Amino acid sequence: MRTAIYPGSFDPLTNGHLDVVQRAAKLFDRVIVAVAKNESKHALFSQAERVTLVKKAVAGLPNVETDSFDGLLVEYVASKNARAVVRGLRAVSDFEFEFQLALMNRKLDENIETIFMMPKDTYTFLSSRIVKEIARLGGDISQFVPPNVQAALVKKLKTS
Ligand code: ADP
């Protein structure tokens, strides 16, 4: 059973993330989308809310699960009997940070490999940050996020 972990903040999940999940699900027997607590980033949605949003969005993918984690990624990966970490690469600008992260994780645990996946070209400009910004300004985000995320964003921005 080949398991891959796709970690991230997912604040909130976008169609770009979903595209990476779908691609990973074709390559691995089991994919776990692991929602990080990430105290350093001021998240709009709580970790529990982010997990609920991902769960609903991946419900149609039988070999994809959603989980949350806190602490060291390599320890979480080992606890799931996985060896692969999936990360998305949108542009060259992502590369430097992702490269550093992958090599650091390898230093911490030699057994773990990071797999980079490129989303469909139309999603390369998408980020959670930009989607939140457009939603805040009242723009239409329906083509960038799954319907449940769109509804949650509208609701959250009304109350915050
Ligand atoms: P993090 O805070 O860990 O960077 P994100 O939720 O922002 O978490 O992203 C998780 C992963 O998904 C990262 O590898 C990021 O590069 C990737 N990613 C984010 N947006 C997209 C997108 N539109 N297409 C492909 N990959 C993406």
Short mmCIF file of N, CA and C and ligand atoms in Angstrom, two decimals:
data_model
loop_
_atom_site.label_atom_id
_atom_site.label_comp_id
_atom_site.label_asym_id
_atom_site.label_seq_id
_atom_site.Cartn_x
_atom_site.Cartn_y
_atom_site.Cartn_z
N MET A 1 0.85 -1.20 0.00
CA MET A 1 0.00 0.00 0.00
C MET A 1 0.89 1.25 0.00
N ARG A 2 0.85 1.99 -1.07
CA ARG A 2 1.66 3.22 -1.14
C ARG A 2 0.84 4.42 -0.74
N THR A 3 1.29 5.02 0.38
CA THR A 3 0.56 6.17 0.91
C THR A 3 1.36 7.45 0.71
N ALA A 4 0.67 8.51 0.28
CA ALA A 4 1.32 9.82 0.17
C ALA A 4 0.60 10.80 1.06
N ILE A 5 1.38 11.70 1.65
CA ILE A 5 0.81 12.74 2.50
C ILE A 5 0.89 14.06 1.74
N TYR A 6 -0.22 14.77 1.65
CA TYR A 6 -0.21 16.10 1.04
C TYR A 6 -0.47 17.11 2.16
N PRO A 7 0.61 17.70 2.68
CA PRO A 7 0.44 18.63 3.81
C PRO A 7 0.29 20.08 3.34
N GLY A 8 -0.36 20.88 4.16
CA GLY A 8 -0.49 22.30 3.84
C GLY A 8 -1.40 22.99 4.82
N SER A 9 -1.50 24.30 4.66
CA SER A 9 -2.41 25.06 5.54
C SER A 9 -3.85 24.94 5.04
N PHE A 10 -4.01 24.95 3.74
CA PHE A 10 -5.34 24.85 3.12
C PHE A 10 -6.32 25.85 3.76
N ASP A 11 -5.92 27.12 3.73
CA ASP A 11 -6.73 28.17 4.39
C ASP A 11 -7.31 29.16 3.39
N PRO A 12 -8.29 28.79 2.60
CA PRO A 12 -8.92 27.48 2.50
C PRO A 12 -8.40 26.72 1.26
N LEU A 13 -8.90 25.51 1.11
CA LEU A 13 -8.60 24.67 -0.06
C LEU A 13 -9.07 25.38 -1.33
N THR A 14 -8.23 25.35 -2.37
CA THR A 14 -8.62 25.94 -3.67
C THR A 14 -8.70 24.83 -4.72
N ASN A 15 -9.15 25.20 -5.91
CA ASN A 15 -9.18 24.22 -7.01
C ASN A 15 -7.77 23.80 -7.42
N GLY A 16 -6.78 24.65 -7.13
CA GLY A 16 -5.38 24.28 -7.41
C GLY A 16 -4.93 23.14 -6.51
N HIS A 17 -5.25 23.25 -5.22
CA HIS A 17 -4.96 22.15 -4.28
C HIS A 17 -5.68 20.87 -4.74
N LEU A 18 -6.95 21.04 -5.09
CA LEU A 18 -7.77 19.90 -5.49
C LEU A 18 -7.19 19.20 -6.72
N ASP A 19 -6.67 19.99 -7.63
CA ASP A 19 -6.06 19.45 -8.84
C ASP A 19 -4.85 18.58 -8.48
N VAL A 20 -4.06 19.04 -7.52
CA VAL A 20 -2.89 18.26 -7.07
C VAL A 20 -3.35 16.98 -6.38
N VAL A 21 -4.40 17.08 -5.56
CA VAL A 21 -4.94 15.89 -4.86
C VAL A 21 -5.38 14.84 -5.89
N GLN A 22 -6.11 15.30 -6.92
CA GLN A 22 -6.60 14.36 -7.94
C GLN A 22 -5.45 13.68 -8.68
N ARG A 23 -4.41 14.44 -8.98
CA ARG A 23 -3.26 13.85 -9.67
C ARG A 23 -2.55 12.84 -8.76
N ALA A 24 -2.38 13.19 -7.49
CA ALA A 24 -1.70 12.29 -6.55
C ALA A 24 -2.52 11.01 -6.35
N ALA A 25 -3.85 11.16 -6.34
CA ALA A 25 -4.72 9.99 -6.11
C ALA A 25 -4.61 8.96 -7.23
N LYS A 26 -4.16 9.41 -8.40
CA LYS A 26 -3.98 8.46 -9.52
C LYS A 26 -2.65 7.71 -9.39
N LEU A 27 -1.71 8.29 -8.67
CA LEU A 27 -0.37 7.69 -8.56
C LEU A 27 -0.20 6.81 -7.33
N PHE A 28 -0.95 7.14 -6.27
CA PHE A 28 -0.78 6.43 -5.00
C PHE A 28 -2.05 5.65 -4.64
N ASP A 29 -1.86 4.60 -3.81
CA ASP A 29 -3.02 3.82 -3.37
C ASP A 29 -3.88 4.63 -2.42
N ARG A 30 -3.21 5.46 -1.63
CA ARG A 30 -3.91 6.22 -0.60
C ARG A 30 -3.25 7.59 -0.46
N VAL A 31 -4.07 8.62 -0.44
CA VAL A 31 -3.53 9.98 -0.25
C VAL A 31 -4.20 10.57 0.99
N ILE A 32 -3.37 11.12 1.88
CA ILE A 32 -3.93 11.78 3.07
C ILE A 32 -3.64 13.28 2.95
N VAL A 33 -4.70 14.07 2.86
CA VAL A 33 -4.54 15.52 2.87
C VAL A 33 -4.41 15.91 4.34
N ALA A 34 -3.24 16.41 4.72
CA ALA A 34 -2.96 16.68 6.13
C ALA A 34 -2.95 18.18 6.38
N VAL A 35 -3.95 18.62 7.11
CA VAL A 35 -4.13 20.05 7.37
C VAL A 35 -3.28 20.45 8.58
N ALA A 36 -2.32 21.34 8.32
CA ALA A 36 -1.40 21.75 9.38
C ALA A 36 -2.02 22.82 10.26
N LYS A 37 -1.64 22.79 11.51
CA LYS A 37 -2.14 23.79 12.45
C LYS A 37 -1.60 25.17 12.07
N ASN A 38 -0.27 25.22 11.87
CA ASN A 38 0.41 26.42 11.38
C ASN A 38 0.11 27.70 12.14
N GLU A 39 0.61 27.75 13.36
CA GLU A 39 0.39 28.93 14.22
C GLU A 39 1.01 30.20 13.63
N SER A 40 2.11 30.02 12.87
CA SER A 40 2.83 31.20 12.38
C SER A 40 2.04 31.97 11.32
N LYS A 41 1.16 31.26 10.60
CA LYS A 41 0.32 31.94 9.61
C LYS A 41 -0.99 32.26 10.30
N HIS A 42 -1.45 33.51 10.19
CA HIS A 42 -2.72 33.85 10.83
C HIS A 42 -3.85 33.35 9.94
N ALA A 43 -4.37 32.19 10.28
CA ALA A 43 -5.38 31.56 9.44
C ALA A 43 -6.74 32.23 9.59
N LEU A 44 -7.46 32.29 8.49
CA LEU A 44 -8.83 32.82 8.53
C LEU A 44 -9.76 31.76 9.12
N PHE A 45 -9.54 30.51 8.72
CA PHE A 45 -10.35 29.40 9.22
C PHE A 45 -9.58 28.62 10.29
N SER A 46 -10.29 28.12 11.28
CA SER A 46 -9.62 27.30 12.30
C SER A 46 -9.19 25.99 11.65
N GLN A 47 -8.31 25.27 12.32
CA GLN A 47 -7.85 23.99 11.77
C GLN A 47 -9.04 23.04 11.55
N ALA A 48 -9.96 23.00 12.51
CA ALA A 48 -11.13 22.11 12.40
C ALA A 48 -12.00 22.52 11.20
N GLU A 49 -12.16 23.81 11.00
CA GLU A 49 -12.96 24.29 9.85
C GLU A 49 -12.28 23.92 8.53
N ARG A 50 -10.96 24.06 8.49
CA ARG A 50 -10.22 23.74 7.27
C ARG A 50 -10.33 22.26 6.94
N VAL A 51 -10.29 21.43 7.98
CA VAL A 51 -10.43 19.97 7.79
C VAL A 51 -11.81 19.66 7.22
N THR A 52 -12.85 20.27 7.79
CA THR A 52 -14.23 20.02 7.33
C THR A 52 -14.38 20.41 5.86
N LEU A 53 -13.78 21.54 5.48
CA LEU A 53 -13.88 22.00 4.09
C LEU A 53 -13.19 21.04 3.12
N VAL A 54 -12.00 20.56 3.53
CA VAL A 54 -11.27 19.61 2.66
C VAL A 54 -12.05 18.31 2.54
N LYS A 55 -12.53 17.82 3.68
CA LYS A 55 -13.27 16.54 3.72
C LYS A 55 -14.41 16.53 2.71
N LYS A 56 -15.20 17.57 2.72
CA LYS A 56 -16.35 17.67 1.82
C LYS A 56 -15.88 17.72 0.36
N ALA A 57 -14.82 18.48 0.10
CA ALA A 57 -14.35 18.67 -1.27
C ALA A 57 -13.75 17.39 -1.87
N VAL A 58 -13.20 16.51 -1.01
CA VAL A 58 -12.57 15.29 -1.54
C VAL A 58 -13.47 14.05 -1.36
N ALA A 59 -14.70 14.29 -0.95
CA ALA A 59 -15.61 13.17 -0.63
C ALA A 59 -15.79 12.20 -1.81
N GLY A 60 -15.67 12.68 -3.03
CA GLY A 60 -15.87 11.82 -4.20
C GLY A 60 -14.64 11.02 -4.60
N LEU A 61 -13.55 11.18 -3.88
CA LEU A 61 -12.31 10.47 -4.24
C LEU A 61 -12.09 9.35 -3.22
N PRO A 62 -12.36 8.09 -3.62
CA PRO A 62 -12.37 6.98 -2.66
C PRO A 62 -11.04 6.72 -1.94
N ASN A 63 -9.92 7.03 -2.57
CA ASN A 63 -8.64 6.73 -1.91
C ASN A 63 -8.00 7.97 -1.25
N VAL A 64 -8.82 8.99 -1.04
CA VAL A 64 -8.30 10.20 -0.39
C VAL A 64 -8.94 10.39 0.98
N GLU A 65 -8.09 10.62 1.98
CA GLU A 65 -8.58 10.87 3.35
C GLU A 65 -8.14 12.27 3.79
N THR A 66 -8.78 12.78 4.81
CA THR A 66 -8.39 14.08 5.35
C THR A 66 -8.03 13.91 6.82
N ASP A 67 -6.98 14.59 7.22
CA ASP A 67 -6.53 14.48 8.61
C ASP A 67 -5.94 15.83 9.02
N SER A 68 -5.65 15.98 10.30
CA SER A 68 -4.98 17.20 10.75
C SER A 68 -3.72 16.79 11.49
N PHE A 69 -2.74 17.70 11.51
CA PHE A 69 -1.53 17.38 12.27
C PHE A 69 -0.92 18.66 12.81
N ASP A 70 -0.07 18.44 13.78
CA ASP A 70 0.60 19.55 14.44
C ASP A 70 2.00 19.02 14.73
N GLY A 71 3.00 19.85 14.65
CA GLY A 71 4.34 19.37 14.95
C GLY A 71 5.11 19.03 13.70
N LEU A 72 6.12 18.18 13.84
CA LEU A 72 7.01 17.87 12.73
C LEU A 72 6.35 17.00 11.66
N LEU A 73 6.45 17.47 10.41
CA LEU A 73 5.83 16.72 9.31
C LEU A 73 6.42 15.31 9.19
N VAL A 74 7.76 15.20 9.30
CA VAL A 74 8.38 13.88 9.11
C VAL A 74 7.87 12.86 10.13
N GLU A 75 7.59 13.32 11.33
CA GLU A 75 7.07 12.41 12.36
C GLU A 75 5.65 11.98 12.02
N TYR A 76 4.88 12.92 11.52
CA TYR A 76 3.51 12.60 11.11
C TYR A 76 3.53 11.58 9.96
N VAL A 77 4.40 11.82 8.98
CA VAL A 77 4.50 10.94 7.80
C VAL A 77 4.84 9.51 8.25
N ALA A 78 5.82 9.39 9.12
CA ALA A 78 6.22 8.06 9.61
C ALA A 78 5.08 7.40 10.38
N SER A 79 4.33 8.20 11.15
CA SER A 79 3.24 7.63 11.95
C SER A 79 2.13 7.06 11.06
N LYS A 80 2.09 7.50 9.82
CA LYS A 80 1.07 7.00 8.87
C LYS A 80 1.63 5.91 7.97
N ASN A 81 2.83 5.44 8.25
CA ASN A 81 3.51 4.45 7.42
C ASN A 81 3.64 4.91 5.98
N ALA A 82 3.86 6.20 5.79
CA ALA A 82 4.02 6.74 4.44
C ALA A 82 5.48 7.09 4.22
N ARG A 83 5.86 7.20 2.93
CA ARG A 83 7.24 7.61 2.62
C ARG A 83 7.26 8.81 1.68
N ALA A 84 6.10 9.13 1.14
CA ALA A 84 6.07 10.22 0.15
C ALA A 84 5.29 11.42 0.66
N VAL A 85 5.86 12.59 0.41
CA VAL A 85 5.19 13.85 0.70
C VAL A 85 4.92 14.52 -0.64
N VAL A 86 3.69 14.93 -0.87
CA VAL A 86 3.35 15.61 -2.12
C VAL A 86 3.27 17.10 -1.86
N ARG A 87 3.88 17.88 -2.73
CA ARG A 87 3.76 19.35 -2.66
C ARG A 87 3.48 19.86 -4.07
N GLY A 88 2.81 20.98 -4.14
CA GLY A 88 2.48 21.55 -5.44
C GLY A 88 3.48 22.63 -5.82
N LEU A 89 3.81 22.68 -7.10
CA LEU A 89 4.70 23.74 -7.60
C LEU A 89 3.94 24.53 -8.64
N ARG A 90 3.73 25.80 -8.37
CA ARG A 90 2.98 26.63 -9.32
C ARG A 90 3.90 27.35 -10.28
N ALA A 91 4.98 27.88 -9.73
CA ALA A 91 5.87 28.71 -10.53
C ALA A 91 7.26 28.63 -9.95
N VAL A 92 8.22 29.22 -10.65
CA VAL A 92 9.60 29.20 -10.17
C VAL A 92 9.69 29.82 -8.78
N SER A 93 8.81 30.79 -8.52
CA SER A 93 8.83 31.46 -7.21
C SER A 93 8.56 30.50 -6.05
N ASP A 94 7.84 29.43 -6.28
CA ASP A 94 7.60 28.42 -5.23
C ASP A 94 8.86 27.59 -4.96
N PHE A 95 9.73 27.50 -5.98
CA PHE A 95 10.79 26.51 -5.96
C PHE A 95 11.76 26.64 -4.78
N GLU A 96 12.23 27.85 -4.56
CA GLU A 96 13.26 28.07 -3.54
C GLU A 96 12.81 27.56 -2.16
N PHE A 97 11.61 27.97 -1.76
CA PHE A 97 11.08 27.57 -0.46
C PHE A 97 10.84 26.05 -0.41
N GLU A 98 10.23 25.54 -1.46
CA GLU A 98 9.90 24.10 -1.49
C GLU A 98 11.16 23.22 -1.50
N PHE A 99 12.17 23.69 -2.20
CA PHE A 99 13.44 22.97 -2.30
C PHE A 99 14.09 22.87 -0.91
N GLN A 100 14.09 24.00 -0.21
CA GLN A 100 14.66 24.07 1.13
C GLN A 100 13.90 23.13 2.08
N LEU A 101 12.58 23.20 2.00
CA LEU A 101 11.71 22.37 2.85
C LEU A 101 11.95 20.88 2.59
N ALA A 102 12.03 20.51 1.31
CA ALA A 102 12.21 19.11 0.94
C ALA A 102 13.56 18.59 1.45
N LEU A 103 14.60 19.41 1.28
CA LEU A 103 15.93 18.96 1.72
C LEU A 103 16.03 18.89 3.24
N MET A 104 15.35 19.81 3.91
CA MET A 104 15.34 19.78 5.37
C MET A 104 14.60 18.53 5.86
N ASN A 105 13.48 18.23 5.24
CA ASN A 105 12.74 17.02 5.64
C ASN A 105 13.57 15.77 5.38
N ARG A 106 14.36 15.78 4.30
CA ARG A 106 15.21 14.63 4.02
C ARG A 106 16.32 14.50 5.07
N LYS A 107 16.84 15.64 5.51
CA LYS A 107 17.86 15.63 6.58
C LYS A 107 17.27 15.03 7.86
N LEU A 108 16.01 15.39 8.13
CA LEU A 108 15.36 14.91 9.35
C LEU A 108 14.99 13.44 9.25
N ASP A 109 14.66 12.98 8.05
CA ASP A 109 14.32 11.57 7.85
C ASP A 109 14.67 11.18 6.42
N GLU A 110 15.76 10.41 6.30
CA GLU A 110 16.29 9.97 5.00
C GLU A 110 15.29 9.17 4.16
N ASN A 111 14.31 8.56 4.83
CA ASN A 111 13.39 7.66 4.13
C ASN A 111 12.28 8.38 3.39
N ILE A 112 12.15 9.66 3.66
CA ILE A 112 11.01 10.37 3.09
C ILE A 112 11.38 11.10 1.80
N GLU A 113 10.58 10.88 0.77
CA GLU A 113 10.81 11.55 -0.52
C GLU A 113 9.71 12.58 -0.74
N THR A 114 10.08 13.72 -1.29
CA THR A 114 9.08 14.74 -1.63
C THR A 114 8.83 14.68 -3.13
N ILE A 115 7.56 14.60 -3.49
CA ILE A 115 7.16 14.55 -4.90
C ILE A 115 6.49 15.87 -5.25
N PHE A 116 6.96 16.52 -6.29
CA PHE A 116 6.35 17.79 -6.70
C PHE A 116 5.40 17.57 -7.87
N MET A 117 4.25 18.19 -7.77
CA MET A 117 3.28 18.06 -8.85
C MET A 117 2.86 19.44 -9.35
N MET A 118 2.75 19.57 -10.64
CA MET A 118 2.33 20.85 -11.23
C MET A 118 0.83 20.79 -11.50
N PRO A 119 0.11 21.83 -11.11
CA PRO A 119 -1.34 21.82 -11.39
C PRO A 119 -1.60 22.14 -12.86
N LYS A 120 -2.83 21.98 -13.25
CA LYS A 120 -3.29 22.39 -14.58
C LYS A 120 -2.90 23.86 -14.76
N ASP A 121 -2.49 24.24 -15.97
CA ASP A 121 -1.96 25.60 -16.15
C ASP A 121 -2.90 26.71 -15.67
N THR A 122 -4.20 26.48 -15.79
CA THR A 122 -5.13 27.55 -15.39
C THR A 122 -5.15 27.78 -13.87
N TYR A 123 -4.53 26.89 -13.12
CA TYR A 123 -4.50 27.05 -11.67
C TYR A 123 -3.16 27.57 -11.15
N THR A 124 -2.24 27.85 -12.05
CA THR A 124 -0.90 28.22 -11.58
C THR A 124 -0.87 29.58 -10.88
N PHE A 125 -1.86 30.41 -11.12
CA PHE A 125 -1.87 31.74 -10.49
C PHE A 125 -2.69 31.74 -9.20
N LEU A 126 -3.25 30.59 -8.85
CA LEU A 126 -4.16 30.52 -7.70
C LEU A 126 -3.44 30.31 -6.38
N SER A 127 -3.85 31.06 -5.38
CA SER A 127 -3.35 30.80 -4.02
C SER A 127 -4.49 31.09 -3.05
N SER A 128 -4.42 30.49 -1.87
CA SER A 128 -5.45 30.73 -0.86
C SER A 128 -5.49 32.22 -0.53
N ARG A 129 -4.30 32.83 -0.47
CA ARG A 129 -4.22 34.24 -0.10
C ARG A 129 -4.97 35.12 -1.10
N ILE A 130 -4.75 34.87 -2.39
CA ILE A 130 -5.38 35.72 -3.41
C ILE A 130 -6.90 35.49 -3.45
N VAL A 131 -7.31 34.24 -3.22
CA VAL A 131 -8.75 33.94 -3.20
C VAL A 131 -9.43 34.67 -2.05
N LYS A 132 -8.77 34.70 -0.89
CA LYS A 132 -9.35 35.41 0.27
C LYS A 132 -9.44 36.91 -0.02
N GLU A 133 -8.43 37.42 -0.69
CA GLU A 133 -8.39 38.85 -1.02
C GLU A 133 -9.55 39.21 -1.98
N ILE A 134 -9.75 38.39 -3.00
CA ILE A 134 -10.82 38.66 -3.97
C ILE A 134 -12.18 38.57 -3.27
N ALA A 135 -12.34 37.55 -2.42
CA ALA A 135 -13.61 37.37 -1.71
C ALA A 135 -13.88 38.56 -0.80
N ARG A 136 -12.84 39.03 -0.12
CA ARG A 136 -12.96 40.18 0.77
C ARG A 136 -13.44 41.42 0.02
N LEU A 137 -12.98 41.54 -1.24
CA LEU A 137 -13.33 42.71 -2.04
C LEU A 137 -14.64 42.51 -2.80
N GLY A 138 -15.30 41.40 -2.52
CA GLY A 138 -16.61 41.15 -3.12
C GLY A 138 -16.56 40.55 -4.51
N GLY A 139 -15.39 40.05 -4.93
CA GLY A 139 -15.27 39.45 -6.27
C GLY A 139 -15.83 38.03 -6.31
N ASP A 140 -16.05 37.55 -7.54
CA ASP A 140 -16.60 36.21 -7.74
C ASP A 140 -15.47 35.17 -7.70
N ILE A 141 -15.55 34.26 -6.75
CA ILE A 141 -14.47 33.26 -6.60
C ILE A 141 -14.93 31.86 -7.02
N SER A 142 -16.12 31.79 -7.64
CA SER A 142 -16.70 30.47 -7.93
C SER A 142 -15.82 29.59 -8.82
N GLN A 143 -15.00 30.19 -9.68
CA GLN A 143 -14.17 29.36 -10.55
C GLN A 143 -12.84 28.96 -9.89
N PHE A 144 -12.60 29.46 -8.68
CA PHE A 144 -11.31 29.20 -8.03
C PHE A 144 -11.37 28.19 -6.88
N VAL A 145 -12.55 28.02 -6.32
CA VAL A 145 -12.69 27.13 -5.15
C VAL A 145 -13.93 26.23 -5.30
N PRO A 146 -13.96 25.08 -4.61
CA PRO A 146 -15.16 24.23 -4.65
C PRO A 146 -16.35 24.98 -4.02
N PRO A 147 -17.60 24.62 -4.39
CA PRO A 147 -18.78 25.33 -3.91
C PRO A 147 -18.88 25.44 -2.38
N ASN A 148 -18.49 24.38 -1.65
CA ASN A 148 -18.61 24.45 -0.19
C ASN A 148 -17.62 25.46 0.39
N VAL A 149 -16.47 25.61 -0.26
CA VAL A 149 -15.47 26.59 0.21
C VAL A 149 -15.97 28.00 -0.09
N GLN A 150 -16.58 28.16 -1.25
CA GLN A 150 -17.11 29.49 -1.60
C GLN A 150 -18.16 29.93 -0.56
N ALA A 151 -19.07 29.02 -0.24
CA ALA A 151 -20.13 29.34 0.73
C ALA A 151 -19.52 29.67 2.09
N ALA A 152 -18.52 28.89 2.51
CA ALA A 152 -17.89 29.12 3.82
C ALA A 152 -17.15 30.45 3.85
N LEU A 153 -16.52 30.81 2.75
CA LEU A 153 -15.78 32.08 2.69
C LEU A 153 -16.72 33.28 2.79
N VAL A 154 -17.82 33.21 2.05
CA VAL A 154 -18.80 34.30 2.08
C VAL A 154 -19.32 34.46 3.50
N LYS A 155 -19.65 33.33 4.14
CA LYS A 155 -20.20 33.36 5.49
C LYS A 155 -19.17 33.91 6.48
N LYS A 156 -17.95 33.42 6.37
CA LYS A 156 -16.88 33.83 7.30
C LYS A 156 -16.60 35.33 7.18
N LEU A 157 -16.56 35.82 5.95
CA LEU A 157 -16.22 37.23 5.76
C LEU A 157 -17.34 38.16 6.22
N LYS A 158 -18.57 37.62 6.25
CA LYS A 158 -19.71 38.41 6.73
C LYS A 158 -19.62 38.59 8.25
N THR A 159 -19.13 37.53 8.91
CA THR A 159 -19.12 37.54 10.37
C THR A 159 -17.81 38.06 10.96
N SER A 160 -16.76 38.15 10.12
CA SER A 160 -15.46 38.56 10.70
C SER A 160 -15.18 40.04 10.47
P1 ADP B 1 1.60 25.93 2.99
O1 ADP B 1 1.17 26.93 4.01
O2 ADP B 1 2.13 24.67 3.55
O3 ADP B 1 2.39 26.47 1.84
P2 ADP B 1 -0.71 25.86 1.28
O4 ADP B 1 -2.05 25.41 1.71
O5 ADP B 1 -0.56 27.30 0.90
O6 ADP B 1 0.21 25.44 2.45
O7 ADP B 1 -0.18 24.96 0.11
C1 ADP B 1 0.03 23.59 0.25
C2 ADP B 1 0.77 23.06 -0.96
O8 ADP B 1 -0.04 23.23 -2.11
C3 ADP B 1 2.07 23.79 -1.27
O9 ADP B 1 2.99 22.83 -1.78
C4 ADP B 1 1.70 24.78 -2.33
O10 ADP B 1 2.79 25.11 -3.18
C5 ADP B 1 0.66 23.99 -3.08
N1 ADP B 1 -0.30 24.84 -3.78
C6 ADP B 1 -0.96 25.92 -3.34
N2 ADP B 1 -1.73 26.46 -4.29
C7 ADP B 1 -1.57 25.68 -5.39
C8 ADP B 1 -2.07 25.72 -6.72
N3 ADP B 1 -2.89 26.68 -7.15
N4 ADP B 1 -1.68 24.76 -7.56
C9 ADP B 1 -0.80 23.81 -7.16
N5 ADP B 1 -0.28 23.71 -5.94
C10 ADP B 1 -0.65 24.64 -5.06
#
